[in-house]
Short mmCIF file of C-alpha atoms in Angstrom, two decimals:
data_model
loop_
_atom_site.label_atom_id
_atom_site.label_comp_id
_atom_site.label_asym_id
_atom_site.label_seq_id
_atom_site.Cartn_x
_atom_site.Cartn_y
_atom_site.Cartn_z
CA MET H 1 26.41 13.21 15.99
CA LEU H 2 24.05 11.89 13.38
CA LEU H 3 22.52 9.46 15.75
CA TRP H 4 21.58 12.27 17.53
CA PHE H 5 20.22 14.14 15.16
CA VAL H 6 17.77 11.01 14.07
CA ILE H 7 16.93 10.21 17.87
CA LEU H 8 15.77 13.91 18.35
CA TYR H 9 13.70 13.54 14.83
CA LEU H 10 11.69 10.43 15.83
CA MET H 11 10.80 12.32 19.24
CA VAL H 12 9.60 15.29 17.38
CA SER H 13 7.70 12.88 15.24
CA VAL H 14 6.23 10.95 18.09
CA GLY H 15 5.20 14.27 19.75
CA ILE H 16 3.40 15.49 16.59
CA GLY H 17 1.54 12.36 16.67
CA LEU H 18 0.70 12.13 19.83
CA ILE H 19 -0.20 16.02 19.83
CA ALA H 20 -2.94 15.15 16.52
CA ALA H 21 -4.30 12.23 19.04
CA THR H 22 -6.24 14.23 20.77
CA ARG H 23 -8.36 15.11 17.71
CA VAL H 24 -9.81 11.40 18.48
CA HIS H 25 -13.20 11.10 20.20
CA SER H 26 -14.73 8.45 18.10
CA ALA H 27 -13.91 5.09 15.97
CA LYS H 28 -14.68 7.63 12.73
CA ASP H 29 -12.29 9.70 14.27
CA TYR H 30 -9.82 6.99 14.49
CA ALA H 31 -10.33 5.21 11.13
CA VAL H 32 -10.93 7.96 8.52
CA ALA H 33 -9.78 11.21 10.63
CA GLY H 34 -13.44 12.33 11.24
CA ARG H 35 -13.79 13.21 7.32
CA SER H 36 -12.55 16.39 7.82
CA LEU H 37 -9.10 16.53 5.98
CA PRO H 38 -8.32 19.49 3.39
CA LEU H 39 -6.95 19.10 -0.11
CA PRO H 40 -3.14 19.48 0.90
CA VAL H 41 -2.98 17.03 3.19
CA VAL H 42 -5.36 14.44 1.64
CA THR H 43 -2.53 15.07 -1.68
CA ALA H 44 0.14 14.40 1.24
CA THR H 45 -1.49 11.28 2.75
CA VAL H 46 -1.85 9.80 -0.68
CA PHE H 47 1.76 10.36 -1.57
CA ALA H 48 2.67 8.79 1.47
CA THR H 49 0.63 5.88 0.71
CA TRP H 50 3.63 4.42 -1.42
CA PHE H 51 6.44 6.50 -0.89
CA GLY H 52 8.12 4.39 1.88
CA ALA H 53 10.91 1.55 2.09
CA GLU H 54 10.12 0.21 -1.14
CA ALA H 55 9.94 3.80 -3.17
CA VAL H 56 13.26 4.64 -1.30
CA PHE H 57 15.35 1.29 -0.98
CA GLY H 58 13.49 -1.22 -3.35
CA VAL H 59 12.79 0.47 -6.36
CA SER H 60 15.85 2.41 -6.69
CA ALA H 61 17.97 -0.96 -5.87
CA THR H 62 16.19 -2.72 -8.52
CA PHE H 63 16.60 0.27 -10.80
CA VAL H 64 20.03 -0.03 -10.85
CA LYS H 65 20.17 -3.75 -11.34
CA GLU H 66 17.23 -4.36 -13.92
CA GLY H 67 16.69 -0.97 -15.51
CA LEU H 68 12.99 1.31 -16.00
CA GLY H 69 11.42 -2.15 -17.02
CA GLY H 70 12.14 -4.04 -13.85
CA VAL H 71 10.27 -1.19 -12.12
CA VAL H 72 7.03 -1.28 -14.15
CA ALA H 73 5.18 -2.46 -10.90
CA ASP H 74 5.92 0.45 -8.98
CA PRO H 75 6.14 3.52 -9.64
CA PHE H 76 4.04 2.81 -12.95
CA GLY H 77 1.51 0.80 -11.61
CA SER H 78 1.31 1.98 -8.09
CA SER H 79 0.42 5.47 -9.43
CA LEU H 80 -2.18 4.22 -11.86
CA CYS H 81 -3.82 2.28 -8.74
CA LEU H 82 -4.17 5.71 -6.62
CA ILE H 83 -5.74 7.17 -9.74
CA LEU H 84 -8.03 4.64 -10.23
CA ALA H 85 -8.81 4.04 -6.63
CA GLY H 86 -9.58 7.98 -6.28
CA ILE H 87 -12.11 7.87 -9.39
CA LEU H 88 -13.65 4.73 -7.83
CA PHE H 89 -13.77 5.55 -4.05
CA SER H 90 -14.68 9.32 -4.47
CA ARG H 91 -17.39 8.87 -6.90
CA TYR H 92 -18.95 5.76 -5.87
CA LEU H 93 -17.80 4.75 -2.43
CA TYR H 94 -17.68 8.28 -0.63
CA LYS H 95 -21.32 8.79 -0.51
CA LEU H 96 -22.27 5.68 1.57
CA ASN H 97 -20.11 7.09 4.66
CA ILE H 98 -18.59 3.66 5.49
CA LEU H 99 -15.28 3.16 7.79
CA THR H 100 -14.07 0.26 5.75
CA LEU H 101 -13.73 -1.37 2.45
CA GLY H 102 -14.97 -4.51 4.33
CA ASP H 103 -18.59 -2.75 5.17
CA PHE H 104 -19.17 -2.22 1.32
CA TYR H 105 -18.58 -5.98 0.70
CA ARG H 106 -21.44 -6.60 3.68
CA MET H 107 -23.87 -4.14 2.48
CA ARG H 108 -23.78 -4.89 -1.14
CA TYR H 109 -23.49 -8.93 -0.91
CA SER H 110 -23.14 -10.27 2.40
CA ARG H 111 -21.71 -11.17 5.80
CA ALA H 112 -19.56 -14.01 4.72
CA VAL H 113 -18.56 -11.93 1.59
CA GLU H 114 -17.36 -9.06 3.80
CA VAL H 115 -15.42 -11.91 6.33
CA ILE H 116 -13.77 -13.47 3.70
CA THR H 117 -12.77 -10.21 1.54
CA THR H 118 -11.70 -8.75 4.57
CA LEU H 119 -9.44 -12.00 5.90
CA CYS H 120 -7.88 -11.27 2.32
CA ILE H 121 -7.26 -7.85 2.77
CA VAL H 122 -5.50 -7.96 6.08
CA ALA H 123 -3.63 -11.06 5.00
CA SER H 124 -2.14 -8.92 2.06
CA TYR H 125 -0.50 -6.41 4.89
CA LEU H 126 1.60 -8.92 6.40
CA GLY H 127 4.57 -8.57 3.40
CA TRP H 128 3.69 -5.00 2.89
CA VAL H 129 4.11 -3.67 6.42
CA ALA H 130 6.92 -5.97 7.58
CA ALA H 131 8.82 -4.46 4.40
CA GLN H 132 8.88 -1.25 5.88
CA ILE H 133 9.77 -2.32 9.33
CA LYS H 134 12.60 -4.04 7.83
CA ALA H 135 13.78 -0.84 6.28
CA LEU H 136 13.36 0.87 9.84
CA GLY H 137 15.76 -1.86 10.78
CA LEU H 138 18.34 -1.33 8.16
CA ILE H 139 18.39 2.49 8.69
CA PHE H 140 19.25 2.04 12.54
CA TYR H 141 21.91 -0.63 11.78
CA VAL H 142 23.91 1.90 9.25
CA VAL H 143 23.18 5.15 11.36
CA THR H 144 24.83 3.21 14.44
CA ASP H 145 27.40 1.66 12.40
CA GLY H 146 26.30 -1.61 13.10
CA ALA H 147 26.03 -1.01 16.66
CA VAL H 148 22.22 -1.63 16.86
CA SER H 149 21.81 -4.93 14.56
CA GLN H 150 18.98 -4.85 11.54
CA ASN H 151 16.85 -7.33 13.97
CA THR H 152 16.82 -4.96 17.03
CA GLY H 153 16.47 -1.99 14.93
CA MET H 154 13.18 -3.57 13.24
CA ILE H 155 12.19 -3.90 17.01
CA LEU H 156 12.70 -0.24 18.04
CA GLY H 157 11.16 1.10 14.60
CA ALA H 158 8.07 -0.92 14.96
CA ALA H 159 7.60 0.29 18.52
CA ILE H 160 7.94 4.09 17.57
CA VAL H 161 5.45 3.62 14.74
CA LEU H 162 3.47 1.65 16.99
CA THR H 163 3.31 4.44 20.12
CA TYR H 164 1.50 7.30 17.98
CA THR H 165 -0.61 5.17 15.31
CA THR H 166 -2.21 3.59 18.39
CA PHE H 167 -3.44 6.76 19.94
CA GLY H 168 -3.83 9.00 17.07
CA GLY H 169 -5.36 6.67 14.18
CA MET H 170 -5.71 8.62 11.31
CA PHE H 171 -5.50 12.04 12.41
CA SER H 172 -1.80 10.96 13.63
CA VAL H 173 -0.84 9.76 10.45
CA ALA H 174 -2.55 12.24 8.35
CA ILE H 175 -0.79 15.15 10.14
CA LEU H 176 2.70 13.34 10.03
CA ASP H 177 1.96 12.46 6.57
CA PHE H 178 1.89 16.56 5.68
CA VAL H 179 5.23 17.35 7.90
CA GLN H 180 7.04 14.23 6.35
CA MET H 181 6.29 14.85 2.79
CA ALA H 182 7.79 18.30 3.31
CA VAL H 183 10.99 16.77 4.81
CA SER H 184 11.35 13.90 2.41
CA MET H 185 11.06 15.31 -0.77
CA SER H 186 13.29 18.52 0.08
CA GLY H 187 15.99 16.00 1.78
CA LEU H 188 16.11 13.67 -1.14
CA LEU H 189 16.18 16.62 -3.61
CA PHE H 190 19.14 18.25 -1.77
CA ILE H 191 21.19 14.84 -1.92
CA ALA H 192 20.28 14.51 -5.58
CA TRP H 193 21.78 17.77 -6.05
CA LEU H 194 24.88 17.33 -4.19
CA VAL H 195 25.29 13.71 -5.74
CA SER H 196 25.17 14.90 -9.24
CA GLY H 197 28.02 17.64 -8.58
CA LYS H 198 30.39 14.53 -7.61
CA VAL H 199 30.08 13.12 -11.21
CA GLU H 200 31.83 14.76 -14.02
CA GLY H 201 29.54 16.25 -16.46
CA GLY H 202 26.59 16.62 -13.96
CA SER H 203 23.22 15.47 -14.16
CA ALA H 204 23.10 15.61 -18.00
CA ALA H 205 26.48 12.56 -17.84
CA ILE H 206 24.23 10.74 -15.26
CA VAL H 207 21.37 10.34 -17.60
CA THR H 208 23.41 9.85 -20.75
CA HIS H 209 25.36 6.79 -18.67
CA ALA H 210 22.05 5.45 -18.07
CA VAL H 211 20.67 5.36 -21.60
CA ASP H 212 23.74 3.92 -22.88
CA ALA H 213 23.73 1.14 -20.50
CA GLY H 214 20.14 0.51 -21.46
CA LYS H 215 18.69 1.14 -17.92
CA LEU H 216 15.97 3.49 -19.31
CA LYS H 217 14.56 0.94 -21.62
CA PHE H 218 11.07 0.41 -20.59
CA PHE H 219 9.36 -1.94 -22.89
CA PRO H 220 10.47 -5.60 -23.26
CA ASP H 221 12.07 -7.19 -26.70
CA ALA H 222 9.07 -8.54 -28.80
CA ASP H 223 8.32 -11.75 -27.23
CA LEU H 224 4.90 -13.15 -25.86
CA MET H 225 5.89 -14.35 -22.99
CA LYS H 226 8.06 -11.32 -21.79
CA TRP H 227 5.06 -8.83 -22.72
CA VAL H 228 3.06 -11.42 -20.52
CA THR H 229 5.31 -11.41 -17.60
CA PHE H 230 5.91 -7.67 -18.09
CA LEU H 231 1.92 -6.77 -18.10
CA GLY H 232 0.90 -9.06 -15.07
CA ALA H 233 3.63 -7.49 -12.89
CA TRP H 234 2.19 -3.96 -13.79
CA VAL H 235 -1.55 -4.90 -13.53
CA THR H 236 -0.79 -7.11 -10.32
CA MET H 237 0.25 -3.41 -8.28
CA MET H 238 -2.23 -1.61 -10.29
CA LEU H 239 -5.89 -3.24 -9.78
CA GLY H 240 -4.39 -5.63 -6.95
CA SER H 241 -3.68 -2.72 -4.59
CA ILE H 242 -6.96 -0.81 -5.41
CA PRO H 243 -8.98 -3.42 -2.72
CA GLN H 244 -6.68 -2.03 0.22
CA GLN H 245 -7.86 -0.24 3.06
CA ASP H 246 -5.19 2.06 3.49
CA VAL H 247 -5.69 3.41 0.30
CA PHE H 248 -9.57 3.86 0.89
CA GLN H 249 -8.85 5.72 4.37
CA ARG H 250 -6.78 8.07 2.76
CA VAL H 251 -9.07 9.21 -0.12
CA THR H 252 -12.40 8.88 2.04
CA SER H 253 -10.64 10.57 4.99
CA ALA H 254 -11.21 14.02 2.78
CA LYS H 255 -13.55 16.64 3.67
CA THR H 256 -15.58 16.26 0.55
CA ALA H 257 -15.68 13.86 -2.64
CA LYS H 258 -14.14 16.77 -5.00
CA ILE H 259 -11.36 16.92 -2.21
CA ALA H 260 -10.98 13.07 -2.31
CA LEU H 261 -10.75 13.05 -6.13
CA SER H 262 -8.41 15.97 -6.80
CA GLY H 263 -5.78 14.79 -3.84
CA SER H 264 -5.83 11.37 -5.38
CA ILE H 265 -4.66 12.30 -8.68
CA LEU H 266 -2.36 15.19 -7.43
CA GLY H 267 -0.80 12.60 -4.72
CA ALA H 268 -0.35 10.17 -7.18
CA SER H 269 1.43 12.28 -9.97
CA ILE H 270 3.59 13.80 -7.35
CA TYR H 271 4.53 10.45 -6.13
CA PHE H 272 4.93 9.22 -9.79
CA CYS H 273 7.77 12.22 -10.62
CA PHE H 274 9.22 11.82 -7.43
CA THR H 275 10.23 8.39 -7.31
CA PHE H 276 12.49 8.97 -9.95
CA VAL H 277 14.65 10.55 -7.33
CA PRO H 278 15.92 7.72 -5.20
CA MET H 279 16.51 5.85 -8.82
CA PHE H 280 18.72 8.86 -9.62
CA ILE H 281 20.81 8.83 -6.47
CA ALA H 282 21.14 5.20 -6.51
CA TYR H 283 22.54 5.19 -9.99
CA SER H 284 24.80 8.15 -9.49
CA ALA H 285 26.67 5.67 -6.73
CA THR H 286 27.87 3.49 -9.45
CA LEU H 287 29.46 6.20 -11.31
CA ILE H 288 31.24 8.16 -8.29
CA ASP H 289 32.80 5.05 -6.96
CA PRO H 290 32.46 1.82 -9.12
CA THR H 291 34.80 -0.67 -7.41
CA GLN H 292 32.90 -0.09 -4.02
CA PHE H 293 29.05 -0.19 -5.49
CA ASN H 294 29.09 -2.61 -8.22
CA PRO H 295 29.94 -5.36 -5.96
CA MET H 296 27.09 -4.17 -4.23
CA LEU H 297 24.64 -5.33 -7.54
CA GLU H 298 25.34 -8.86 -6.62
CA SER H 299 25.32 -8.80 -2.60
CA ASP H 300 22.56 -6.29 -1.01
CA THR H 301 21.87 -3.59 -3.48
CA GLN H 302 19.33 -2.07 -0.64
CA LEU H 303 22.94 -0.94 1.11
CA ILE H 304 23.95 1.16 -1.90
CA LEU H 305 21.95 4.59 -1.16
CA PRO H 306 22.57 4.98 2.73
CA THR H 307 26.23 3.73 2.16
CA LEU H 308 26.91 6.54 -0.44
CA VAL H 309 25.62 8.98 1.85
CA LEU H 310 27.35 7.81 4.53
CA GLN H 311 30.61 7.65 2.95
CA HIS H 312 30.48 10.36 0.10
CA THR H 313 28.20 13.56 1.77
CA PRO H 314 28.81 16.07 4.83
CA LEU H 315 26.87 15.46 8.04
CA VAL H 316 24.38 18.09 7.10
CA ALA H 317 23.63 15.98 3.97
CA GLN H 318 23.40 12.67 6.22
CA VAL H 319 21.11 14.54 8.46
CA PHE H 320 18.99 15.81 5.48
CA PHE H 321 18.83 11.86 3.78
CA PHE H 322 18.19 9.65 6.93
CA GLY H 323 15.76 12.38 8.02
CA ALA H 324 13.94 11.69 4.72
CA VAL H 325 14.40 8.34 4.40
CA LEU H 326 12.78 8.16 8.23
CA SER H 327 9.73 10.17 7.27
CA ALA H 328 9.18 8.50 4.25
CA ILE H 329 8.92 4.95 5.88
CA MET H 330 7.12 6.49 9.28
CA SER H 331 4.44 7.98 7.38
CA CYS H 332 3.86 4.75 5.20
CA SER H 333 4.17 2.03 7.94
CA SER H 334 1.83 4.21 10.22
CA ALA H 335 -1.10 4.02 7.77
CA THR H 336 -0.32 0.49 6.55
CA LEU H 337 -0.66 -0.51 10.31
CA LEU H 338 -4.03 0.98 10.87
CA ALA H 339 -5.76 -0.30 7.60
CA PRO H 340 -5.62 -3.58 8.60
CA SER H 341 -6.44 -3.64 12.17
CA VAL H 342 -9.18 -1.01 11.63
CA THR H 343 -10.68 -3.30 8.84
CA PHE H 344 -10.35 -6.66 11.09
CA ALA H 345 -11.74 -4.75 13.64
CA GLU H 346 -14.95 -3.41 12.17
CA ASN H 347 -15.51 -6.27 9.94
CA VAL H 348 -14.64 -9.26 11.83
CA VAL H 349 -14.51 -8.42 15.60
CA LYS H 350 -17.78 -6.21 15.61
CA GLY H 351 -19.79 -8.66 13.90
CA PHE H 352 -19.80 -11.05 16.89
CA PHE H 353 -20.49 -8.08 19.35
CA PRO H 354 -22.90 -5.99 17.55
CA ARG H 355 -24.22 -3.97 20.47
CA MET H 356 -20.60 -2.72 21.30
CA GLY H 357 -20.28 0.99 21.98
CA ASP H 358 -18.34 3.47 20.00
CA HIS H 359 -15.54 4.18 22.96
CA ARG H 360 -15.27 0.50 23.50
CA PHE H 361 -14.85 -0.23 19.97
CA LEU H 362 -12.37 2.39 19.72
CA TRP H 363 -10.25 0.37 21.93
CA VAL H 364 -10.74 -2.72 20.15
CA MET H 365 -9.27 -1.17 17.25
CA ARG H 366 -6.40 -0.02 19.46
CA ALA H 367 -5.94 -3.79 20.80
CA CYS H 368 -6.04 -5.43 17.09
CA LEU H 369 -3.43 -2.87 15.94
CA VAL H 370 -1.07 -4.06 18.62
CA GLY H 371 -1.77 -7.78 17.95
CA PHE H 372 -1.07 -6.94 14.26
CA ALA H 373 2.05 -4.88 14.46
CA ALA H 374 3.65 -8.18 16.69
CA MET H 375 2.56 -10.45 13.75
CA VAL H 376 4.05 -7.76 11.16
CA LEU H 377 7.57 -7.87 13.49
CA MET H 378 7.66 -11.71 13.56
CA VAL H 379 7.31 -11.99 9.56
CA ALA H 380 9.58 -8.82 9.14
CA LEU H 381 12.37 -10.60 11.60
CA ASN H 382 12.13 -14.19 9.66
CA SER H 383 11.85 -13.16 5.97
CA GLU H 384 14.52 -13.56 3.77
CA SER H 385 12.90 -11.69 1.02
CA SER H 386 14.16 -8.11 -0.27
CA ILE H 387 11.84 -4.99 0.54
CA PHE H 388 11.00 -5.12 -3.35
CA GLU H 389 9.81 -8.61 -3.35
CA MET H 390 8.29 -8.02 -0.19
CA VAL H 391 5.67 -5.42 -1.44
CA GLU H 392 5.52 -7.12 -5.02
CA ASN H 393 4.26 -10.02 -3.55
CA ALA H 394 1.53 -8.51 -1.08
CA TYR H 395 -0.85 -7.98 -3.41
CA LYS H 396 -1.42 -11.15 -5.39
CA VAL H 397 -3.73 -12.21 -3.10
CA THR H 398 -6.33 -8.98 -3.02
CA LEU H 399 -5.51 -9.23 -6.91
CA ALA H 400 -7.13 -13.03 -7.09
CA GLY H 401 -9.67 -12.86 -4.28
CA ALA H 402 -11.01 -9.16 -3.52
CA PHE H 403 -10.65 -6.88 -6.67
CA VAL H 404 -13.17 -8.63 -9.14
CA PRO H 405 -16.19 -8.34 -6.42
CA LEU H 406 -15.33 -5.19 -5.74
CA LEU H 407 -15.48 -3.66 -8.98
CA ALA H 408 -18.33 -5.54 -10.18
CA GLY H 409 -20.41 -4.66 -6.87
CA ILE H 410 -19.66 -0.80 -7.78
CA LEU H 411 -20.29 -1.21 -11.84
CA TRP H 412 -22.60 -3.96 -12.38
CA LYS H 413 -26.00 -4.51 -11.05
CA ARG H 414 -26.56 -7.85 -11.53
CA ALA H 415 -23.60 -9.06 -9.22
CA THR H 416 -24.81 -11.30 -6.39
CA THR H 417 -23.54 -12.66 -3.51
CA GLN H 418 -23.35 -16.28 -5.00
CA GLY H 419 -21.37 -14.55 -7.84
CA ALA H 420 -19.10 -12.68 -5.43
CA LEU H 421 -18.33 -16.09 -3.18
CA ALA H 422 -17.64 -17.55 -6.64
CA ALA H 423 -15.41 -15.02 -7.82
CA ILE H 424 -13.79 -14.89 -4.35
CA PHE H 425 -12.63 -18.81 -3.83
CA GLY H 426 -12.09 -19.37 -7.79
CA GLY H 427 -9.90 -17.04 -8.10
CA LEU H 428 -8.01 -17.67 -4.87
CA ILE H 429 -7.80 -21.52 -5.32
CA SER H 430 -6.84 -21.18 -9.06
CA TRP H 431 -4.10 -18.74 -7.87
CA LEU H 432 -2.72 -20.86 -5.01
CA MET H 433 -2.89 -24.02 -7.34
CA VAL H 434 -0.89 -22.66 -9.87
CA GLU H 435 1.75 -21.45 -7.20
CA VAL H 436 1.87 -24.79 -5.67
CA LEU H 437 2.27 -26.47 -9.21
CA ILE H 438 5.38 -23.58 -9.97
CA SER H 439 7.23 -24.02 -6.69
CA GLY H 440 6.32 -27.70 -5.16
CA GLY H 441 6.15 -30.96 -5.65
CA GLU H 442 8.17 -33.30 -8.22
CA GLY H 443 8.12 -32.46 -11.71
CA GLY H 444 5.88 -29.37 -10.97
CA GLY H 445 8.36 -26.84 -12.49
CA GLU H 446 8.51 -28.78 -15.90
CA TYR H 447 4.55 -28.83 -15.86
CA ALA H 448 4.45 -25.15 -15.35
CA TYR H 449 6.99 -24.58 -17.80
CA ALA H 450 4.71 -26.97 -20.42
CA LEU H 451 1.64 -24.70 -19.28
CA MET H 452 3.74 -21.48 -19.88
CA ILE H 453 2.98 -20.17 -16.19
CA GLY H 454 5.23 -18.49 -13.71
CA GLU H 455 8.44 -16.74 -14.24
CA GLU H 456 8.97 -16.61 -17.68
CA GLY H 457 5.28 -17.03 -18.69
CA VAL H 458 1.51 -16.11 -17.24
CA PRO H 459 2.04 -15.16 -13.82
CA PRO H 460 -0.33 -17.31 -11.16
CA GLN H 461 -2.12 -14.05 -10.02
CA LEU H 462 -3.41 -13.27 -13.41
CA ILE H 463 -4.67 -16.84 -13.95
CA GLY H 464 -6.72 -16.13 -10.48
CA LEU H 465 -7.77 -12.72 -11.68
CA ALA H 466 -9.29 -14.17 -15.02
CA VAL H 467 -10.99 -17.17 -13.43
CA SER H 468 -12.22 -14.61 -10.28
CA ALA H 469 -13.79 -12.70 -13.37
CA ILE H 470 -15.27 -15.92 -15.02
CA GLY H 471 -16.75 -16.88 -11.28
CA MET H 472 -18.54 -13.49 -10.80
CA VAL H 473 -20.34 -13.76 -14.05
CA ALA H 474 -21.24 -16.97 -14.10
CA GLY H 475 -22.22 -17.34 -10.54
CA SER H 476 -24.27 -13.90 -10.89
CA LEU H 477 -26.35 -15.26 -14.14
CA LEU H 478 -26.75 -19.03 -13.02
CA PRO H 479 -29.72 -19.77 -11.04
CA GLN H 480 -29.21 -18.62 -7.50
CA TRP H 481 -28.70 -21.23 -4.59
CA VAL H 482 -26.59 -18.95 -2.20
CA GLY H 483 -28.03 -15.39 -0.81
CA HIS H 484 -31.28 -15.96 -3.08
CA ARG H 485 -33.53 -15.04 -0.01
CA LYS H 486 -31.78 -11.64 0.17
CA PRO H 487 -30.24 -10.29 -2.83
CA GLY H 488 -27.62 -7.62 -2.82
CA LYS H 489 -28.66 -4.25 -3.42
CA PRO H 490 -26.93 -2.12 -6.54
CA LEU H 491 -24.84 0.39 -5.49
CA HIS H 492 -27.54 3.50 -6.36
CA GLU H 493 -29.73 1.98 -3.85
CA LEU H 494 -26.87 1.92 -1.14
CA GLN H 495 -25.88 5.52 -2.09
CA HIS H 496 -29.78 6.83 -1.64
CA HIS H 497 -30.29 4.75 1.67
CA ALA H 498 -26.74 6.18 3.02
CA ALA H 499 -27.84 9.66 1.75
CA MET H 500 -31.31 9.59 3.48
CA GLU H 501 -29.65 8.55 6.87
CA THR H 502 -26.75 11.14 6.72
CA HIS H 503 -30.04 13.70 6.53
CA HIS H 504 -31.93 11.89 9.39
CA VAL H 505 -35.42 10.98 7.31
CA PRO H 506 -37.72 9.15 9.42
CA GLU H 507 -37.00 5.30 8.47
CA HIS H 508 -40.94 5.06 7.22
CA HIS H 509 -39.85 7.60 4.42
CA ALA H 510 -36.17 6.23 3.82
CA GLY H 511 -37.54 2.79 3.24
CA HIS H 512 -36.25 -0.36 5.23
CA HIS H 513 -32.99 -0.48 6.52
#
């Protein structure tokens, strides 16, 4: 019976997505929903940016094992990321009327910067989307009681999400986010209410037990290296996730810049508060049946939540839970499949075919989506990492290689193409060298320990961030050897030019293109 409900829910979701696809008539419709979304839909789609596999399974499992300090990256870092990105994108980039972040890198710096940062952004999505596909495989495995293996479930889940995203783009994503946000919130709140009734003393007893067990301790002990590691995890998610196409698409799909900002702040705030619901449910499991669930802490913590629901709640609760979880994962994975595909098509492929018509370009975007989905599926099928680890590791590359050029390009008039390239290569090379130093080569671990980097010291991606910032400043202030014939335009000039084009001012009045 549960399986049939899940199948019915999936069919309805795909149907809604395909109906929304009828509104897609251009590349702009496909990439940013024609910039037509009202506040409630923008809020829902920003909320859905993060509320996926890692929020339901990954974060809750990590909380049960490590406590509040273990989830500093998500929801604390990720929520602040959405707010900061909302401020930056709505205030500075919305007026440029662009489809992707790669477009900004090209306009502000050069084609080379556009391509390299786009490849960094696309690479960062492999682990992130693979985590969502892995979670879909877990759901199918649990719901069918093992009849469908996790690998088969991943293939099935990827095919379902791919179907409506390929045709509907951001319109399908946004409409389904709105529907699925309502389903996931009501479903998980119902489960939390049901589960709290199974513990003597109810919700208060569960919270008290968590406090006594030290699970609500957020800040680390007074140890410098512990604080550096703690802040490193926070900063990686908070800043490394800002130069991300899915965040940019969701914010700039809004009807106005004001709606973009309000939707970002509302969506981030709801996400932060609501992520504690899966944590509460998962922790309750260890009190309801310690003999069953405590051993899972050592084997597979991601199974705690679905096992609790299947074995300790009635059918109606199971339907609500798996409907909620599928909603969260599908809404998250559809946009994160769309984002790298759109940005690769716009900022890499299109550059080689500048005369391509809009209709053909729309189909190029769809082809890129199918290709990227195949790559993600291969990563998901072959990865040994947990869902939380896959998500947390996804943003190291964008923190080291793409964040500084984005921020400097927006806020610093003197940022140049040479500075951007120095920031990108300096950040990426230093980060990768430190990662290799820690994990590879004889004696690498000892060198890393002596330099206080790695698991017990400064995270490698923070070293990459620092080198990237130094590269940007030095590269921009030193004599210009790269891009000196065509200096990048400051942001205010780009905004002015975009406004001129929007109002169809003749070119001799608008200045040079």
